[in-house]
Coordinates of C-alpha atoms in Angstrom, one line a residue:
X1 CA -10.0 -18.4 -10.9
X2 CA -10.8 -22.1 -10.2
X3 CA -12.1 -23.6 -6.9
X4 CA -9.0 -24.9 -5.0
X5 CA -7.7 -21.7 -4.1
X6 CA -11.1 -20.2 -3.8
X7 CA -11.2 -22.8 -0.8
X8 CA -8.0 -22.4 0.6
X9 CA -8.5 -18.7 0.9
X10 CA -12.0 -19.4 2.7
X11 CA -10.3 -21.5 5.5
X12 CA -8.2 -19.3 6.2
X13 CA -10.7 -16.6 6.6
X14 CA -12.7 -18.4 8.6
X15 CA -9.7 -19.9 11.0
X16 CA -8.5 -16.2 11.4
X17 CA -12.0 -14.9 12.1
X18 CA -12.6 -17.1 14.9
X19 CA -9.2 -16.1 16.6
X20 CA -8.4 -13.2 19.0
X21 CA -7.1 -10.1 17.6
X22 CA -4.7 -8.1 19.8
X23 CA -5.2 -4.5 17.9
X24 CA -7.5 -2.5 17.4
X25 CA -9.1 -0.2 15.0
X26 CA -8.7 3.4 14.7
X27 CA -11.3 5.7 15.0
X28 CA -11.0 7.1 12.0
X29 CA -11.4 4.0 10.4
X30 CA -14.4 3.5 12.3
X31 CA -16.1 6.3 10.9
X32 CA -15.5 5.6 7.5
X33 CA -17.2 1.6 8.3
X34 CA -14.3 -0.5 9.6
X35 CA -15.8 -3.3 12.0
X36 CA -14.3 -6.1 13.8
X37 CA -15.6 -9.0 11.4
X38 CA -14.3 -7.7 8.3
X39 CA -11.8 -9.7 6.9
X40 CA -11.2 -10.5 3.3
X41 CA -8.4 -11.5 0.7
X42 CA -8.0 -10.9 -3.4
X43 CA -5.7 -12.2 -5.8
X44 CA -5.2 -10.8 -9.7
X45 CA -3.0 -12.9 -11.6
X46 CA -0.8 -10.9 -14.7
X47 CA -2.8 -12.8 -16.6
X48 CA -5.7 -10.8 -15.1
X49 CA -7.2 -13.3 -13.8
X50 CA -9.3 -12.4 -10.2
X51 CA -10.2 -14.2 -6.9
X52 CA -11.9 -12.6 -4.0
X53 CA -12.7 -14.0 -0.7
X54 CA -14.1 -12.7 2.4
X55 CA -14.8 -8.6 2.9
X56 CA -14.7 -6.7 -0.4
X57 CA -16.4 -3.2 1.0
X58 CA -14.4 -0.1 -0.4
X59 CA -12.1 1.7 2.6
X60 CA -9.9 4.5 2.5
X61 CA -6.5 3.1 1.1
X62 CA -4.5 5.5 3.2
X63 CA -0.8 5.3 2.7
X64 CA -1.0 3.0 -0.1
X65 CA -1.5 5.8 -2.4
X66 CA 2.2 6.5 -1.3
X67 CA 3.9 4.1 -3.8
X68 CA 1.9 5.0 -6.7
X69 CA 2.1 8.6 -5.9
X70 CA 6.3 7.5 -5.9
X71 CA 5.8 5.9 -9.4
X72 CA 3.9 8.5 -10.9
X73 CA 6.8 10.9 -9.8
X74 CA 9.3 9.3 -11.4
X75 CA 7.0 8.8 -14.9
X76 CA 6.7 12.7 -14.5
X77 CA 10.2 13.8 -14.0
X78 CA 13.0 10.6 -14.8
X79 CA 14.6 8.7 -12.3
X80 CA 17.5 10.8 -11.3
X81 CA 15.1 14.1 -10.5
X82 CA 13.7 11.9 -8.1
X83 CA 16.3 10.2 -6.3
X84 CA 18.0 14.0 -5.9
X85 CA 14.8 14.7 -3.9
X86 CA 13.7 11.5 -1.4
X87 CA 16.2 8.8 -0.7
X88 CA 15.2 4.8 -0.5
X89 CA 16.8 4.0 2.6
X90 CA 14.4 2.4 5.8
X91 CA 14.2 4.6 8.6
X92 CA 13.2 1.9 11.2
X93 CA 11.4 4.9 12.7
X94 CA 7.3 5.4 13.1
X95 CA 5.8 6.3 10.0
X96 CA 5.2 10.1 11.1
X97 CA 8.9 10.3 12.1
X98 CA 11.2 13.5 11.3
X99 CA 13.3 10.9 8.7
X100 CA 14.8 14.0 7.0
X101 CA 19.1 13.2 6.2
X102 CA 21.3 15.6 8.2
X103 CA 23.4 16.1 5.1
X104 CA 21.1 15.9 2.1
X105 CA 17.6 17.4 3.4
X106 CA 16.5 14.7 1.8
X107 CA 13.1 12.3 3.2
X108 CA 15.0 8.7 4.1
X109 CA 12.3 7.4 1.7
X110 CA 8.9 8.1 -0.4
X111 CA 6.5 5.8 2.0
X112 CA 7.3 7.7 5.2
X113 CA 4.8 10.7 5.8
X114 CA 7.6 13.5 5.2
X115 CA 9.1 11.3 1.9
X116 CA 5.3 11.4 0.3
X117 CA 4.2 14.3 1.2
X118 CA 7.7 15.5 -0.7
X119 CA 6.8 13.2 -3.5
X120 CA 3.1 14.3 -4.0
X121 CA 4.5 18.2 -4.0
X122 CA 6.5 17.1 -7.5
X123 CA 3.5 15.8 -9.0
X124 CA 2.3 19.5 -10.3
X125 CA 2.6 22.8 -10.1
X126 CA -0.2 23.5 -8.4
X127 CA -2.8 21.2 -5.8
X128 CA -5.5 20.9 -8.5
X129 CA -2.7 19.5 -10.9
X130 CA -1.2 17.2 -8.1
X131 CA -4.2 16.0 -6.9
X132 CA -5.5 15.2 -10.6
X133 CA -2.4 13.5 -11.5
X134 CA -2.3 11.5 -8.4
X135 CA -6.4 10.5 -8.7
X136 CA -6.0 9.7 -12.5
X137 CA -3.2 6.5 -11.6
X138 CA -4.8 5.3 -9.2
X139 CA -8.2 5.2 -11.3
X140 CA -5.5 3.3 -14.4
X141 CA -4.2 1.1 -11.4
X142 CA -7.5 -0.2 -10.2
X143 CA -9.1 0.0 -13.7
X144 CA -11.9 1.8 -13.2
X145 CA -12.8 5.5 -11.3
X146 CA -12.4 5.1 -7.4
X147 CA -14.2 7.1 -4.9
X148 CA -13.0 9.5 -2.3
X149 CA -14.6 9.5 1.4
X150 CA -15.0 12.9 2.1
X151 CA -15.4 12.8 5.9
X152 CA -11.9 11.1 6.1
X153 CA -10.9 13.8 4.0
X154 CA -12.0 16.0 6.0
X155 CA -11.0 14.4 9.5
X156 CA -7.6 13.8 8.4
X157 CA -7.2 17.6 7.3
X158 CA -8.6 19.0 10.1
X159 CA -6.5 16.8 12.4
X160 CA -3.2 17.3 10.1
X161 CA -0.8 19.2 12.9
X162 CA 1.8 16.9 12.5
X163 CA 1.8 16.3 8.7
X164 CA 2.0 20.0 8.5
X165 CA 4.7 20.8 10.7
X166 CA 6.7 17.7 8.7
X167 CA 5.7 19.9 5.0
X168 CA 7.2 23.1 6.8
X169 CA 10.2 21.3 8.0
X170 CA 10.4 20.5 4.2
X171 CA 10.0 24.1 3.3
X172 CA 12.6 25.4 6.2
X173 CA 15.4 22.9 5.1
X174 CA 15.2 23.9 1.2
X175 CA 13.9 20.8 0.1
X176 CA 10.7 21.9 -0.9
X177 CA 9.1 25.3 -2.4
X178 CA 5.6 24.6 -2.8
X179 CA 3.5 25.8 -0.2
X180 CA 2.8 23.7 3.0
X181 CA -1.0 23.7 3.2
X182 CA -1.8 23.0 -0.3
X183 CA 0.5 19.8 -0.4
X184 CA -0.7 18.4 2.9
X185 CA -3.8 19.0 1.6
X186 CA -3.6 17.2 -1.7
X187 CA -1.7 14.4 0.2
X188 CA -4.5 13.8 2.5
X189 CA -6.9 13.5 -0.4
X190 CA -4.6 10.4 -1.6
X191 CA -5.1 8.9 1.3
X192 CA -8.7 9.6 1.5
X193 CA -9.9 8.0 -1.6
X194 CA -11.2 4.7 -1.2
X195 CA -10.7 0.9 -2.6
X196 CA -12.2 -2.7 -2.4
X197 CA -9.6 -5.4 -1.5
X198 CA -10.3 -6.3 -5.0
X199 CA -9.7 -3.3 -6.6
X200 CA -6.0 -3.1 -4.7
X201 CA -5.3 -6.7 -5.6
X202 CA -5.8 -5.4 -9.5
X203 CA -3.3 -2.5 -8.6
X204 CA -0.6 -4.5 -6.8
X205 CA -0.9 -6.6 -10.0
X206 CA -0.6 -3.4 -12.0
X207 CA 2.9 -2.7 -10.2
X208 CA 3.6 -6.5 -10.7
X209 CA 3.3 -6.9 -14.3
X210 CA 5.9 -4.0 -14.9
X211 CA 3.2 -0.9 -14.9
X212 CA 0.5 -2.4 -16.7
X213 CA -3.3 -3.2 -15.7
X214 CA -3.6 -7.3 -16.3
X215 CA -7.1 -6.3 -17.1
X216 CA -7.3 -3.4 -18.8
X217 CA -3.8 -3.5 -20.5
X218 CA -3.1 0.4 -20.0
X219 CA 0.2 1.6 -19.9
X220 CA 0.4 2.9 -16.0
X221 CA 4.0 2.5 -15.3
X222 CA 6.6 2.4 -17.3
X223 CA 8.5 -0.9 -16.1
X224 CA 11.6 1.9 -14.8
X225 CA 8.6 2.9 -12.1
X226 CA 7.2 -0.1 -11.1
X227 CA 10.4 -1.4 -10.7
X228 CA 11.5 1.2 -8.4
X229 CA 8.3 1.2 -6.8
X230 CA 8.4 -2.1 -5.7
X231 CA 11.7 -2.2 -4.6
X232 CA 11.1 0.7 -2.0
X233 CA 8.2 -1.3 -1.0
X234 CA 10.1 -4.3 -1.0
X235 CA 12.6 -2.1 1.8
X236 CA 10.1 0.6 3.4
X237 CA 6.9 -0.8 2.6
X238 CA 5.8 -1.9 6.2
X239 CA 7.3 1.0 8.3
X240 CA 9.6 -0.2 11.1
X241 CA 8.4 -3.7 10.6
X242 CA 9.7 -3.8 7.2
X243 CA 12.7 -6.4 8.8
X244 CA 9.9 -8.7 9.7
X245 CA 8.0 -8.4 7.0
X246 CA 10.9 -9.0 4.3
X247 CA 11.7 -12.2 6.8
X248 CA 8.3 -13.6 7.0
X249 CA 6.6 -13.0 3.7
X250 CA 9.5 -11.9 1.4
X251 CA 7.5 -10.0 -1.2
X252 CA 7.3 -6.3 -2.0
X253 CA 4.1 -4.6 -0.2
X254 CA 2.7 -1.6 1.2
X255 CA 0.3 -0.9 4.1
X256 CA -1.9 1.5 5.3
X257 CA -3.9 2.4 8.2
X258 CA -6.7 1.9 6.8
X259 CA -6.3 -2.1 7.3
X260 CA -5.0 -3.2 3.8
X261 CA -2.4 -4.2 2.4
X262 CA -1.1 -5.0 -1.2
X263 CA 1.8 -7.3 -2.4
X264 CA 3.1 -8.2 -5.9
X265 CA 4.7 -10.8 -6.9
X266 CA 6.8 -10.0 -9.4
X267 CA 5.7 -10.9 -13.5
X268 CA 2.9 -13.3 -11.5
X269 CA 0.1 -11.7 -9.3
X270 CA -0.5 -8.8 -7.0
X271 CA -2.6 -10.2 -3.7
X272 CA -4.3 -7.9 -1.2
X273 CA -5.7 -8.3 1.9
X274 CA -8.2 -6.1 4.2
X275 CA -8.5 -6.5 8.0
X276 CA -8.9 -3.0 10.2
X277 CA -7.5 -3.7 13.5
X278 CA -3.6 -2.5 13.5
X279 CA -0.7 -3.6 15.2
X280 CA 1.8 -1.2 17.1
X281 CA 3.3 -0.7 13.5
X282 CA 0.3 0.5 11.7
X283 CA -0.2 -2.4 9.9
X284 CA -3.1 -4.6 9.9
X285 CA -2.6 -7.5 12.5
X286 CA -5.0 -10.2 10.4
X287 CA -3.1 -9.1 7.5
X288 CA 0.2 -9.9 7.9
X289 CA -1.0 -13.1 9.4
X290 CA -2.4 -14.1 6.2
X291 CA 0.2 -13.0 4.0
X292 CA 2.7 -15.0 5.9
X293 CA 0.6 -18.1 5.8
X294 CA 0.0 -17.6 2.1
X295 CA 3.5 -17.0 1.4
X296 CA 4.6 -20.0 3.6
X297 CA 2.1 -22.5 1.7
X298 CA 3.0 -21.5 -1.2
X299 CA 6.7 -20.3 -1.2
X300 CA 6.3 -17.3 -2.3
X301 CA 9.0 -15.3 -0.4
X302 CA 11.3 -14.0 -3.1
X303 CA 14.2 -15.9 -1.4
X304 CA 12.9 -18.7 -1.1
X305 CA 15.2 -20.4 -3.8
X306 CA 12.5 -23.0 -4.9
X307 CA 10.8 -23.6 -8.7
X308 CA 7.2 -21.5 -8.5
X309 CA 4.5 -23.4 -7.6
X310 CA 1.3 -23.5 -9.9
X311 CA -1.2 -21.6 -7.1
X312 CA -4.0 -23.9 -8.2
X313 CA -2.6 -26.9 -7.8
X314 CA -0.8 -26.4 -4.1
X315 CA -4.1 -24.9 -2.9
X316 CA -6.0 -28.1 -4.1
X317 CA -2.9 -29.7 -2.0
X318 CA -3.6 -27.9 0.8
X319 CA -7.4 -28.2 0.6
X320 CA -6.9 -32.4 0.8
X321 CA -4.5 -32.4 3.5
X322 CA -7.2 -30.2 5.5
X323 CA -4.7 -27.3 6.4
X324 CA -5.7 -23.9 8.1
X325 CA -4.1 -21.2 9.7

């Protein structure tokens, strides 16, 4: 991808870099690399075309394996199966949260804890199968094997009281069968694998070009599951800052503690960013402040009611009049 936007990206990297962070980065995160200075942003275009700017070491993509876990679920079983098993609705609750309906069982949605640790228990019969079938999209996604970090596996697992006692309340309200342990277990693993901000930007551009990889053309999605995908994301992809987020930026995207995050926007580009100090949320604070720069520079928010710009020539806009975050 050409120069312009190359530049733009690197201002804003190094404007954001120089400025005060109020979060902080999880230990767990720590262990697995995360320091203070990384900072980085990727772009694919549908065209699968790839810019990358800043930090591009691989992390653990934590709950961003949620959504594709979701769209592998409903390639499995159809689109009704699914939404008779997790809802769509935000929970404006902590991502850990008890968001199980009063009258349906049901998880409020798939990118809560409870709502993907029901969705990754349809993805098999059994936690090899799951685990297999979950590890094989996000290898399609990213276009290329990805590798898991077995001490966060590990970590996470051996620190999983919570996530547990969400899979038994699963179990004790009927809505799920399979057994506790092994779908925490295989959850986790999701979780645990990791990515480069490059390697998410290629997947968030997977979900935006209706299921397929822009630069390996496989079929990863069927257009029904991206689509689906990325509207829950669009809803419940930031956690109980999904308000602000759809207010601010205005695109589809998903988070993780793990300090990235992916967008798509839709038929055009998927864009990722990586930055490990979180917010009170559990989103990345450098993050979302580069997302809603980007997405104010370049009207990109979905409601924005203006034609779509050509990215390379506002960022060559941008670059003359000098602008930084």
């Amino acid at each position: 991808m050409t120069s312009a936007l190359s530049t733009y990206f690197e201002r804003q990297l190094t404007a954001l870099a120089a400025a005060p962070v109020d979060g902080d980065i999880p230990d767990l995160s720590r262990s697995s690399g995360a320091r203070e200075e990384h900072l980085g942003i990727a772009l694919c275009s549908a065209e699968g075309e790839v810019l990358t700017a800043g930090t591009d070491r691989p992390f653990p993509i934590q709950s961003i394996s949620k959504a594709f876990a979701y769209g592998a679920g409903i390639d499995l079983h159809g689109l009704e199966y699914v939404d008779s098993i997790v809802d769509e609705e935000p929970t404006g609750e902590q991502f850990n949260a008890l968001s199980l309906d009063a009258w349906t069982k049901k998880p409020k949605n798939p990118l809560v804890n409870i709502g993907a640790i029901r969705t990754h228990a349809m993805l098999g019969p059994t936690q090899e199968e799951r685990s297999q079938r979950l590890r094989s999209v996000l290898h399609a996604a990213a276009g290329h094997p990805l590798e898991l970090h077995e001490q966060t596996r590990r970590e996470e697992l051996e620190a999983a009281d919570r996530n547990l006692a969400l899979a038994y309340m699963l179990r004790a309200a009927g809505s799920m069968t399979e057994e506790a342990h092994e779908v925490v277990a295989g959850y986790i693993e999701g979780c645990a694998v990791t990515a480069t901000v490059t390697d998410l930007a290629v997947m968030a551009a997977t979900l935006a070009a209706g299921g397929t990889n822009p630069l390996t053309g496989e079929e990863v999605f069927s257009r029904v599951a991206a689509r689906k995908t990325l509207s829950v994301m669009l809803t419940c992809g930031m956690y109980d800052n999904a308000g602000d987020w759809v207010s601010d930026v205005g695109l589809p995207a998903k988070s993780g503690v793990g300090g990235g995050i992916i967008a798509a926007l839709p038929s055009r580009c998927g864009i990722a960013t990586y930055a490990p100090q979180l917010d009170l949320h559990g989103n990345s604070v450098r993050g979302t402040l580069l997302f809603e720069r980007f997405s104010q520079d370049f009207a990109l928010h979905m409601l924005d009611g203006v034609a779509s710009m050509d990215l390379e020539q506002r960022a060559a806009e941008l670059v003359e009049a000098g602008g930084a975050y």
